[in-house]
PDB file of C-alpha atoms in Angstrom:
ATOM      1  CA  MET A   1       7.418  76.629 182.521  1.00 42.00           C
ATOM      2  CA  ALA A   2       9.146  73.565 181.676  1.00 45.00           C
ATOM      3  CA  SER A   3       8.262  70.250 183.379  1.00 43.00           C
ATOM      4  CA  ILE A   4      10.913  68.390 185.622  1.00 37.00           C
ATOM      5  CA  ARG A   5      11.113  65.797 182.733  1.00 39.00           C
ATOM      6  CA  ASP A   6      11.690  68.118 179.835  1.00 45.00           C
ATOM      7  CA  ARG A   7      14.384  69.500 182.059  1.00 41.00           C
ATOM      8  CA  VAL A   8      15.895  65.859 182.498  1.00 34.00           C
ATOM      9  CA  LYS A   9      15.737  65.680 178.728  1.00 42.00           C
ATOM     10  CA  GLN A  10      17.823  68.651 178.041  1.00 46.00           C
ATOM     11  CA  LEU A  11      20.232  67.408 180.900  1.00 40.00           C
ATOM     12  CA  VAL A  12      20.906  63.650 179.876  1.00 45.00           C
ATOM     13  CA  PRO A  13      22.974  64.342 176.437  1.00 50.00           C
ATOM     14  CA  THR A  14      25.061  66.889 177.912  1.00 50.00           C
ATOM     15  CA  GLN A  15      25.924  64.524 180.990  1.00 54.00           C
ATOM     16  CA  VAL A  16      26.188  61.557 178.532  1.00 54.00           C
ATOM     17  CA  THR A  17      28.672  63.552 176.153  1.00 76.00           C
ATOM     18  CA  SER A  18      30.721  64.149 179.063  1.00 78.00           C
ATOM     19  CA  ARG A  19      30.741  60.813 180.396  1.00 80.00           C
ATOM     20  CA  VAL A  20      31.888  59.763 176.335  1.00 78.00           C
ATOM     21  CA  ARG A  21      34.437  62.276 176.536  1.00 78.00           C
ATOM     22  CA  GLU A  22      36.139  61.173 179.614  1.00 82.00           C
ATOM     23  CA  GLY A  23      35.746  57.698 178.903  1.00 86.00           C
ATOM     24  CA  LEU A  24      37.637  58.123 175.396  1.00 87.00           C
ATOM     25  CA  VAL A  25      40.332  60.075 177.331  1.00 84.00           C
ATOM     26  CA  ASP A  26      40.627  57.347 179.873  1.00 87.00           C
ATOM     27  CA  TYR A  27      40.907  54.854 177.035  1.00 90.00           C
ATOM     28  CA  GLY A  28      43.623  56.548 175.493  1.00 88.00           C
ATOM     29  CA  VAL A  29      45.609  56.546 178.503  1.00 93.00           C
ATOM     30  CA  ARG A  30      45.054  52.954 179.074  1.00 93.00           C
ATOM     31  CA  THR A  31      46.211  52.095 175.821  1.00 95.00           C
ATOM     32  CA  SER A  32      49.010  54.664 175.585  1.00 95.00           C
ATOM     33  CA  ASP A  33      51.554  51.866 175.561  1.00 95.00           C
ATOM     34  CA  ARG A  34      50.120  50.865 172.368  1.00 96.00           C
ATOM     35  CA  ARG A  35      50.528  54.450 170.766  1.00 97.00           C
ATOM     36  CA  PRO A  36      53.527  55.212 169.203  1.00 97.00           C
ATOM     37  CA  LEU A  37      55.360  58.842 169.510  1.00 98.00           C
ATOM     38  CA  PRO A  38      54.492  61.024 166.565  1.00 98.00           C
ATOM     39  CA  ASP A  39      56.573  61.416 163.523  1.00 98.00           C
ATOM     40  CA  PHE A  40      56.411  64.857 162.874  1.00 98.00           C
ATOM     41  CA  LEU A  41      55.690  68.355 164.740  1.00 98.00           C
ATOM     42  CA  ILE A  42      54.797  71.861 163.282  1.00 98.00           C
ATOM     43  CA  ILE A  43      56.155  74.039 166.079  1.00 98.00           C
ATOM     44  CA  GLY A  44      55.635  77.513 164.417  1.00 93.00           C
ATOM     45  CA  THR A  45      55.233  80.150 163.734  1.00 96.00           C
ATOM     46  CA  LYS A  46      51.992  81.819 165.554  1.00 95.00           C
ATOM     47  CA  ARG A  47      49.620  83.341 162.870  1.00 95.00           C
ATOM     48  CA  GLY A  48      51.925  81.873 160.317  1.00 95.00           C
ATOM     49  CA  GLY A  49      49.854  79.458 158.368  1.00 95.00           C
ATOM     50  CA  THR A  50      50.023  76.528 160.699  1.00 95.00           C
ATOM     51  CA  THR A  51      46.428  75.899 161.000  1.00 94.00           C
ATOM     52  CA  SER A  52      45.959  75.921 156.884  1.00 95.00           C
ATOM     53  CA  LEU A  53      49.101  73.505 156.695  1.00 96.00           C
ATOM     54  CA  TRP A  54      47.875  70.839 159.293  1.00 96.00           C
ATOM     55  CA  ASN A  55      44.506  70.762 157.844  1.00 94.00           C
ATOM     56  CA  TYR A  56      46.049  69.962 154.300  1.00 96.00           C
ATOM     57  CA  LEU A  57      47.926  67.528 156.003  1.00 97.00           C
ATOM     58  CA  ILE A  58      45.496  65.127 157.667  1.00 96.00           C
ATOM     59  CA  GLN A  59      43.539  65.239 154.486  1.00 95.00           C
ATOM     60  CA  HIS A  60      46.181  62.860 153.124  1.00 97.00           C
ATOM     61  CA  PRO A  61      45.122  59.344 153.511  1.00 96.00           C
ATOM     62  CA  LEU A  62      48.076  58.327 155.410  1.00 97.00           C
ATOM     63  CA  VAL A  63      48.243  61.353 158.075  1.00 97.00           C
ATOM     64  CA  PRO A  64      45.535  60.571 160.595  1.00 95.00           C
ATOM     65  CA  ARG A  65      43.796  62.818 163.010  1.00 93.00           C
ATOM     66  CA  LEU A  66      44.693  63.132 166.686  1.00 93.00           C
ATOM     67  CA  PHE A  67      42.605  61.200 169.085  1.00 89.00           C
ATOM     68  CA  PRO A  68      39.984  61.607 170.325  1.00 81.00           C
ATOM     69  CA  ALA A  69      38.395  63.457 167.433  1.00 64.00           C
ATOM     70  CA  TRP A  70      37.766  66.794 168.956  1.00 67.00           C
ATOM     71  CA  ASN A  71      41.340  67.457 169.714  1.00 64.00           C
ATOM     72  CA  THR A  72      42.291  69.643 166.697  1.00 76.00           C
ATOM     73  CA  LYS A  73      45.873  70.224 165.966  1.00 87.00           C
ATOM     74  CA  SER A  74      47.509  69.852 169.382  1.00 91.00           C
ATOM     75  CA  SER A  75      47.874  68.206 172.852  1.00 93.00           C
ATOM     76  CA  HIS A  76      50.029  71.185 173.674  1.00 95.00           C
ATOM     77  CA  TYR A  77      52.038  68.936 175.486  1.00 97.00           C
ATOM     78  CA  PHE A  78      55.339  70.464 175.881  1.00 97.00           C
ATOM     79  CA  GLU A  79      54.343  73.745 176.593  1.00 97.00           C
ATOM     80  CA  GLU A  80      50.789  73.740 178.567  1.00 96.00           C
ATOM     81  CA  ASN A  81      50.239  70.205 179.590  1.00 96.00           C
ATOM     82  CA  TRP A  82      53.974  68.870 180.295  1.00 97.00           C
ATOM     83  CA  GLY A  83      52.850  67.768 184.115  1.00 96.00           C
ATOM     84  CA  ARG A  84      50.515  65.327 182.497  1.00 95.00           C
ATOM     85  CA  GLY A  85      53.095  62.965 181.722  1.00 96.00           C
ATOM     86  CA  GLU A  86      54.133  60.680 178.768  1.00 97.00           C
ATOM     87  CA  ALA A  87      51.112  58.295 178.730  1.00 96.00           C
ATOM     88  CA  TRP A  88      48.920  61.299 178.597  1.00 95.00           C
ATOM     89  CA  TYR A  89      50.502  62.539 175.424  1.00 96.00           C
ATOM     90  CA  ARG A  90      51.043  59.335 174.059  1.00 96.00           C
ATOM     91  CA  SER A  91      47.169  59.037 174.299  1.00 96.00           C
ATOM     92  CA  HIS A  92      46.724  61.530 171.462  1.00 95.00           C
ATOM     93  CA  PHE A  93      47.651  59.459 168.772  1.00 96.00           C
ATOM     94  CA  PRO A  94      46.635  56.254 167.239  1.00 95.00           C
ATOM     95  CA  THR A  95      47.640  52.822 168.096  1.00 97.00           C
ATOM     96  CA  GLN A  96      50.380  50.793 166.189  1.00 97.00           C
ATOM     97  CA  ARG A  97      47.331  48.474 164.724  1.00 96.00           C
ATOM     98  CA  GLN A  98      45.544  51.597 163.721  1.00 95.00           C
ATOM     99  CA  ARG A  99      48.686  52.503 161.740  1.00 96.00           C
ATOM    100  CA  GLU A 100      49.023  49.333 160.241  1.00 96.00           C
ATOM    101  CA  THR A 101      45.664  49.165 159.116  1.00 96.00           C
ATOM    102  CA  LEU A 102      46.114  52.490 156.999  1.00 96.00           C
ATOM    103  CA  GLU A 103      49.491  51.251 155.694  1.00 96.00           C
ATOM    104  CA  ASN A 104      47.874  48.051 154.484  1.00 96.00           C
ATOM    105  CA  ARG A 105      44.963  50.022 152.999  1.00 95.00           C
ATOM    106  CA  HIS A 106      46.577  52.976 151.251  1.00 95.00           C
ATOM    107  CA  GLY A 107      49.950  51.117 150.303  1.00 91.00           C
ATOM    108  CA  GLY A 108      52.400  53.445 152.131  1.00 88.00           C
ATOM    109  CA  PRO A 109      53.914  54.991 155.260  1.00 95.00           C
ATOM    110  CA  VAL A 110      51.707  56.576 157.935  1.00 97.00           C
ATOM    111  CA  ARG A 111      53.092  59.888 159.267  1.00 98.00           C
ATOM    112  CA  VAL A 112      51.514  60.962 162.526  1.00 98.00           C
ATOM    113  CA  GLY A 113      51.958  64.594 163.990  1.00 97.00           C
ATOM    114  CA  GLU A 114      50.648  67.762 165.787  1.00 97.00           C
ATOM    115  CA  ALA A 115      50.729  71.078 165.091  1.00 97.00           C
ATOM    116  CA  ALA A 116      51.785  73.568 168.235  1.00 96.00           C
ATOM    117  CA  PRO A 117      52.902  77.177 167.227  1.00 95.00           C
ATOM    118  CA  LEU A 118      54.079  78.003 170.945  1.00 96.00           C
ATOM    119  CA  TYR A 119      56.409  75.135 170.688  1.00 98.00           C
ATOM    120  CA  MET A 120      58.831  77.034 168.816  1.00 97.00           C
ATOM    121  CA  PHE A 121      58.881  79.928 171.069  1.00 97.00           C
ATOM    122  CA  HIS A 122      58.780  77.936 174.521  1.00 98.00           C
ATOM    123  CA  PRO A 123      62.194  78.025 176.146  1.00 97.00           C
ATOM    124  CA  LEU A 124      62.009  74.530 177.411  1.00 98.00           C
ATOM    125  CA  ALA A 125      60.181  72.532 174.463  1.00 98.00           C
ATOM    126  CA  ALA A 126      63.399  72.023 172.555  1.00 98.00           C
ATOM    127  CA  GLN A 127      65.173  69.998 174.953  1.00 98.00           C
ATOM    128  CA  ARG A 128      61.707  68.170 175.886  1.00 98.00           C
ATOM    129  CA  VAL A 129      61.095  67.013 172.373  1.00 98.00           C
ATOM    130  CA  ALA A 130      64.744  66.120 172.237  1.00 98.00           C
ATOM    131  CA  ALA A 131      64.878  63.724 175.141  1.00 98.00           C
ATOM    132  CA  LEU A 132      61.724  62.091 174.220  1.00 98.00           C
ATOM    133  CA  MET A 133      61.584  62.050 170.431  1.00 98.00           C
ATOM    134  CA  PRO A 134      65.413  62.799 169.177  1.00 98.00           C
ATOM    135  CA  GLN A 135      64.439  61.443 165.707  1.00 98.00           C
ATOM    136  CA  VAL A 136      61.283  63.228 164.971  1.00 98.00           C
ATOM    137  CA  LYS A 137      60.986  65.680 162.084  1.00 98.00           C
ATOM    138  CA  LEU A 138      60.354  69.669 162.848  1.00 98.00           C
ATOM    139  CA  ILE A 139      58.130  71.915 160.239  1.00 98.00           C
ATOM    140  CA  VAL A 140      58.861  75.828 160.735  1.00 98.00           C
ATOM    141  CA  LEU A 141      56.598  77.985 158.726  1.00 98.00           C
ATOM    142  CA  LEU A 142      58.170  81.695 158.738  1.00 98.00           C
ATOM    143  CA  ARG A 143      56.127  84.853 158.466  1.00 97.00           C
ATOM    144  CA  ASP A 144      57.065  88.418 157.904  1.00 97.00           C
ATOM    145  CA  PRO A 145      57.293  89.144 161.637  1.00 97.00           C
ATOM    146  CA  VAL A 146      55.635  92.950 160.979  1.00 97.00           C
ATOM    147  CA  GLU A 147      52.541  90.865 159.466  1.00 95.00           C
ATOM    148  CA  ARG A 148      52.658  88.109 161.980  1.00 97.00           C
ATOM    149  CA  ALA A 149      52.650  90.405 164.914  1.00 97.00           C
ATOM    150  CA  TYR A 150      49.840  92.567 163.923  1.00 96.00           C
ATOM    151  CA  SER A 151      48.223  89.209 162.707  1.00 95.00           C
ATOM    152  CA  HIS A 152      48.603  88.021 166.649  1.00 96.00           C
ATOM    153  CA  TRP A 153      47.152  91.191 167.965  1.00 96.00           C
ATOM    154  CA  LYS A 154      44.038  91.185 165.680  1.00 94.00           C
ATOM    155  CA  GLU A 155      43.637  87.157 166.984  1.00 93.00           C
ATOM    156  CA  ARG A 156      43.959  88.463 170.580  1.00 94.00           C
ATOM    157  CA  ARG A 157      41.606  91.292 169.835  1.00 93.00           C
ATOM    158  CA  THR A 158      38.926  89.309 168.308  1.00 91.00           C
ATOM    159  CA  ASN A 159      38.936  86.720 171.217  1.00 91.00           C
ATOM    160  CA  GLY A 160      38.180  89.265 173.556  1.00 92.00           C
ATOM    161  CA  VAL A 161      41.655  89.414 175.506  1.00 93.00           C
ATOM    162  CA  GLU A 162      43.348  92.553 174.150  1.00 96.00           C
ATOM    163  CA  PRO A 163      41.500  95.503 175.419  1.00 96.00           C
ATOM    164  CA  LEU A 164      44.249  97.817 173.656  1.00 97.00           C
ATOM    165  CA  ASP A 165      45.074  99.287 170.270  1.00 96.00           C
ATOM    166  CA  PHE A 166      48.151  97.363 168.577  1.00 97.00           C
ATOM    167  CA  ALA A 167      50.481 100.242 169.388  1.00 97.00           C
ATOM    168  CA  ALA A 168      49.584 100.529 172.993  1.00 98.00           C
ATOM    169  CA  ALA A 169      49.745  96.587 173.135  1.00 98.00           C
ATOM    170  CA  LEU A 170      53.435  96.827 171.679  1.00 98.00           C
ATOM    171  CA  ALA A 171      54.310  99.352 174.202  1.00 98.00           C
ATOM    172  CA  ALA A 172      52.812  97.256 177.106  1.00 98.00           C
ATOM    173  CA  GLU A 173      54.486  94.118 175.982  1.00 98.00           C
ATOM    174  CA  PRO A 174      57.772  94.409 178.358  1.00 98.00           C
ATOM    175  CA  GLU A 175      55.509  95.322 181.329  1.00 98.00           C
ATOM    176  CA  ARG A 176      53.044  92.543 180.490  1.00 97.00           C
ATOM    177  CA  THR A 177      55.442  89.658 180.079  1.00 98.00           C
ATOM    178  CA  ALA A 178      58.129  90.834 182.521  1.00 98.00           C
ATOM    179  CA  GLY A 179      59.809  87.660 184.140  1.00 98.00           C
ATOM    180  CA  GLU A 180      57.298  84.936 182.657  1.00 98.00           C
ATOM    181  CA  ARG A 181      59.938  83.431 180.499  1.00 97.00           C
ATOM    182  CA  GLU A 182      62.121  82.955 183.802  1.00 97.00           C
ATOM    183  CA  ARG A 183      59.223  81.601 185.378  1.00 97.00           C
ATOM    184  CA  LEU A 184      58.611  79.292 182.734  1.00 97.00           C
ATOM    185  CA  ILE A 185      62.223  77.963 182.980  1.00 97.00           C
ATOM    186  CA  ALA A 186      62.413  77.766 186.870  1.00 97.00           C
ATOM    187  CA  GLU A 187      58.880  76.430 187.360  1.00 97.00           C
ATOM    188  CA  PRO A 188      58.550  73.711 184.626  1.00 94.00           C
ATOM    189  CA  GLU A 189      55.021  72.973 184.834  1.00 95.00           C
ATOM    190  CA  TYR A 190      53.849  76.544 185.068  1.00 97.00           C
ATOM    191  CA  PHE A 191      51.940  77.792 181.968  1.00 97.00           C
ATOM    192  CA  SER A 192      52.144  81.769 181.224  1.00 97.00           C
ATOM    193  CA  GLU A 193      48.834  83.245 179.554  1.00 95.00           C
ATOM    194  CA  PRO A 194      50.431  86.459 179.041  1.00 96.00           C
ATOM    195  CA  TYR A 195      53.583  84.800 177.516  1.00 97.00           C
ATOM    196  CA  ASP A 196      51.583  83.207 174.984  1.00 95.00           C
ATOM    197  CA  TRP A 197      49.116  85.897 174.423  1.00 95.00           C
ATOM    198  CA  TYR A 198      51.065  89.352 174.371  1.00 97.00           C
ATOM    199  CA  THR A 199      54.266  88.512 173.180  1.00 98.00           C
ATOM    200  CA  TYR A 200      53.600  90.267 169.826  1.00 98.00           C
ATOM    201  CA  ARG A 201      56.851  91.964 169.137  1.00 98.00           C
ATOM    202  CA  ALA A 202      59.632  88.983 170.908  1.00 98.00           C
ATOM    203  CA  ARG A 203      57.863  86.047 168.911  1.00 97.00           C
ATOM    204  CA  GLY A 204      59.036  87.692 165.346  1.00 98.00           C
ATOM    205  CA  ARG A 205      62.643  87.447 166.715  1.00 98.00           C
ATOM    206  CA  TYR A 206      62.869  83.913 165.007  1.00 98.00           C
ATOM    207  CA  LEU A 207      66.443  82.829 165.179  1.00 98.00           C
ATOM    208  CA  GLU A 208      66.770  83.284 169.073  1.00 97.00           C
ATOM    209  CA  HIS A 209      63.794  80.891 169.390  1.00 98.00           C
ATOM    210  CA  LEU A 210      65.096  78.677 166.717  1.00 98.00           C
ATOM    211  CA  GLU A 211      68.437  78.302 168.315  1.00 98.00           C
ATOM    212  CA  PRO A 212      67.720  75.753 170.685  1.00 98.00           C
ATOM    213  CA  TRP A 213      66.119  73.679 168.151  1.00 98.00           C
ATOM    214  CA  LEU A 214      69.123  73.948 166.065  1.00 98.00           C
ATOM    215  CA  ALA A 215      71.333  72.922 168.840  1.00 98.00           C
ATOM    216  CA  HIS A 216      69.108  69.680 169.607  1.00 98.00           C
ATOM    217  CA  PHE A 217      68.265  68.566 166.107  1.00 98.00           C
ATOM    218  CA  ASP A 218      70.245  67.937 163.086  1.00 98.00           C
ATOM    219  CA  ARG A 219      69.712  70.491 160.543  1.00 97.00           C
ATOM    220  CA  ALA A 220      68.240  67.327 157.856  1.00 97.00           C
ATOM    221  CA  GLN A 221      65.255  67.010 160.354  1.00 98.00           C
ATOM    222  CA  LEU A 222      64.130  70.631 160.178  1.00 98.00           C
ATOM    223  CA  LEU A 223      62.034  71.748 157.064  1.00 98.00           C
ATOM    224  CA  PHE A 224      61.709  75.884 156.737  1.00 98.00           C
ATOM    225  CA  LEU A 225      58.919  77.201 155.041  1.00 97.00           C
ATOM    226  CA  PRO A 226      58.444  80.762 154.160  1.00 97.00           C
ATOM    227  CA  SER A 227      54.630  81.340 155.102  1.00 96.00           C
ATOM    228  CA  GLU A 228      54.329  83.596 151.942  1.00 96.00           C
ATOM    229  CA  ASP A 229      55.191  80.596 149.802  1.00 96.00           C
ATOM    230  CA  LEU A 230      52.353  78.915 151.663  1.00 96.00           C
ATOM    231  CA  TYR A 231      50.284  81.830 151.011  1.00 94.00           C
ATOM    232  CA  ARG A 232      51.263  82.115 147.221  1.00 94.00           C
ATOM    233  CA  ASP A 233      51.269  78.539 146.146  1.00 95.00           C
ATOM    234  CA  ALA A 234      49.559  76.337 148.884  1.00 96.00           C
ATOM    235  CA  ARG A 235      49.919  73.429 146.348  1.00 96.00           C
ATOM    236  CA  ALA A 236      53.767  73.459 146.215  1.00 97.00           C
ATOM    237  CA  THR A 237      54.381  73.934 149.670  1.00 97.00           C
ATOM    238  CA  TYR A 238      52.245  71.027 150.735  1.00 97.00           C
ATOM    239  CA  ARG A 239      54.100  68.774 148.082  1.00 97.00           C
ATOM    240  CA  ARG A 240      57.171  69.979 149.450  1.00 97.00           C
ATOM    241  CA  THR A 241      55.882  69.340 153.065  1.00 98.00           C
ATOM    242  CA  LEU A 242      55.005  65.399 151.718  1.00 98.00           C
ATOM    243  CA  ASP A 243      58.374  64.681 150.164  1.00 98.00           C
ATOM    244  CA  PHE A 244      59.976  65.970 153.744  1.00 98.00           C
ATOM    245  CA  LEU A 245      57.801  63.773 155.330  1.00 98.00           C
ATOM    246  CA  GLY A 246      58.407  60.826 153.013  1.00 98.00           C
ATOM    247  CA  LEU A 247      54.573  60.475 152.176  1.00 97.00           C
ATOM    248  CA  PRO A 248      53.297  59.983 148.684  1.00 96.00           C
ATOM    249  CA  ALA A 249      51.797  62.316 146.472  1.00 95.00           C
ATOM    250  CA  HIS A 250      48.405  62.994 147.212  1.00 95.00           C
ATOM    251  CA  ASP A 251      46.591  65.880 145.541  1.00 91.00           C
ATOM    252  CA  LEU A 252      43.690  68.282 147.274  1.00 94.00           C
ATOM    253  CA  PRO A 253      40.793  69.429 145.392  1.00 90.00           C
ATOM    254  CA  ASP A 254      41.275  72.662 147.025  1.00 89.00           C
ATOM    255  CA  PHE A 255      43.495  74.739 149.710  1.00 88.00           C
ATOM    256  CA  LYS A 256      41.243  76.484 151.698  1.00 82.00           C
ATOM    257  CA  VAL A 257      42.565  79.379 154.010  1.00 80.00           C
ATOM    258  CA  TYR A 258      41.951  78.253 157.700  1.00 79.00           C
ATOM    259  CA  ASN A 259      41.912  81.313 160.375  1.00 70.00           C
ATOM    260  CA  ASP A 260      42.165  84.095 157.942  1.00 69.00           C
ATOM    261  CA  ARG A 261      41.530  87.507 159.631  1.00 65.00           C
ATOM    262  CA  ARG A 262      40.811  90.349 157.067  1.00 70.00           C
ATOM    263  CA  SER A 263      40.986  94.275 158.752  1.00 69.00           C
ATOM    264  CA  ALA A 264      42.560  97.475 157.936  1.00 78.00           C
ATOM    265  CA  PRO A 265      46.097  97.754 156.875  1.00 88.00           C
ATOM    266  CA  LEU A 266      48.709  98.293 159.590  1.00 94.00           C
ATOM    267  CA  GLU A 267      48.986 102.262 159.897  1.00 94.00           C
ATOM    268  CA  PRO A 268      52.114 103.019 157.927  1.00 94.00           C
ATOM    269  CA  ALA A 269      54.460 104.399 160.645  1.00 95.00           C
ATOM    270  CA  LEU A 270      53.901 101.756 162.688  1.00 96.00           C
ATOM    271  CA  ARG A 271      54.775  99.372 160.096  1.00 96.00           C
ATOM    272  CA  ALA A 272      57.653 101.102 159.134  1.00 96.00           C
ATOM    273  CA  GLU A 273      59.060 101.034 162.993  1.00 96.00           C
ATOM    274  CA  LEU A 274      58.737  97.519 163.285  1.00 97.00           C
ATOM    275  CA  THR A 275      60.232  96.666 159.693  1.00 97.00           C
ATOM    276  CA  GLU A 276      63.380  98.816 160.913  1.00 96.00           C
ATOM    277  CA  TYR A 277      63.117  96.944 164.353  1.00 97.00           C
ATOM    278  CA  TYR A 278      63.326  93.757 162.829  1.00 97.00           C
ATOM    279  CA  ARG A 279      65.755  94.202 160.045  1.00 96.00           C
ATOM    280  CA  PRO A 280      68.883  93.306 161.986  1.00 96.00           C
ATOM    281  CA  TYR A 281      66.990  90.094 163.196  1.00 97.00           C
ATOM    282  CA  ASN A 282      65.609  89.182 159.781  1.00 97.00           C
ATOM    283  CA  GLU A 283      69.456  89.366 158.417  1.00 96.00           C
ATOM    284  CA  ALA A 284      71.114  86.953 160.950  1.00 96.00           C
ATOM    285  CA  LEU A 285      68.052  84.656 160.199  1.00 97.00           C
ATOM    286  CA  ARG A 286      68.939  84.549 156.598  1.00 96.00           C
ATOM    287  CA  GLN A 287      72.396  84.299 157.149  1.00 96.00           C
ATOM    288  CA  ARG A 288      72.137  81.288 159.735  1.00 96.00           C
ATOM    289  CA  LEU A 289      69.400  79.136 157.860  1.00 96.00           C
ATOM    290  CA  GLY A 290      70.811  80.137 154.379  1.00 94.00           C
ATOM    291  CA  LEU A 291      66.974  81.041 153.388  1.00 92.00           C
ATOM    292  CA  ARG A 292      65.595  83.370 150.916  1.00 91.00           C
ATOM    293  CA  LEU A 293      62.773  85.256 152.971  1.00 93.00           C
ATOM    294  CA  ASP A 294      60.904  87.559 150.759  1.00 89.00           C
ATOM    295  CA  TRP A 295      60.293  90.228 153.656  1.00 94.00           C
ATOM    296  CA  PRO A 296      60.205  93.895 152.826  1.00 88.00           C
ATOM    297  CA  ASP A 297      63.036  94.500 155.252  1.00 77.00           C
ATOM    298  CA  GLN A 298      66.087  93.662 152.799  1.00 69.00           C
ATOM    299  CA  VAL A 299      67.780  97.033 151.740  1.00 57.00           C
ATOM    300  CA  ALA A 300      68.261  97.259 148.073  1.00 51.00           C
TER     301      ALA A 300
END
């Protein structure tokens, strides 16, 4: 049996780590007035390559990571953490002095951002972002909604929060998410796990979720990237993103795919049903945005 001293030794690192984390969070908030708001947001779509694009961007010497270092790609402020306030949000970004140090070292403009795929889908996020950061640049990845929905389900399944098969999960979606969007609007600090987890079909109706962003921001502030372009030629999509953000060219040694989930192909009958379902939504999206979206829903 372990001695009391041994048990204390085992506990101390955990306690110290906890104190360090709390201290860093507190420091970030206390210095929030020195931390400018971000220059860009990757707002979607979920399972559309946002994690990969984010990881490519933070390899650029002029795109710093979030603060503290354990934050991966998002504060989730505009959906999950709205009640924490602006000082808490600012605490996630580098100070003005840190920005200036990077600019002097690398001879270019710093661009700070975060990537949060739920922002595009949340009914209040666009107006919240517009009120706080009206000049921010917005990056939107758009994936074939059939593949996106299936990938979303695979992620939920892998994470242990989806007991249903894909067909059953699609059938259960209306009941599982009933009233959640309305509650998010009625209760500004409410966060809905069902709205995040189980909206497999709804999230692929992209245009209805993009309309608030198009209403609040000038089109020049938005960059729309087909996810399929990222998958086919990540280097070209990365360069296009750097140009949009006003960053100097910076090549990467490789373009690793993040959060890829291999599995059996989607059952053909279900694929056909979803393809037909999304056809009018995809056509409206193409017409509204003037985009070439190489998805298999188009009639030849």
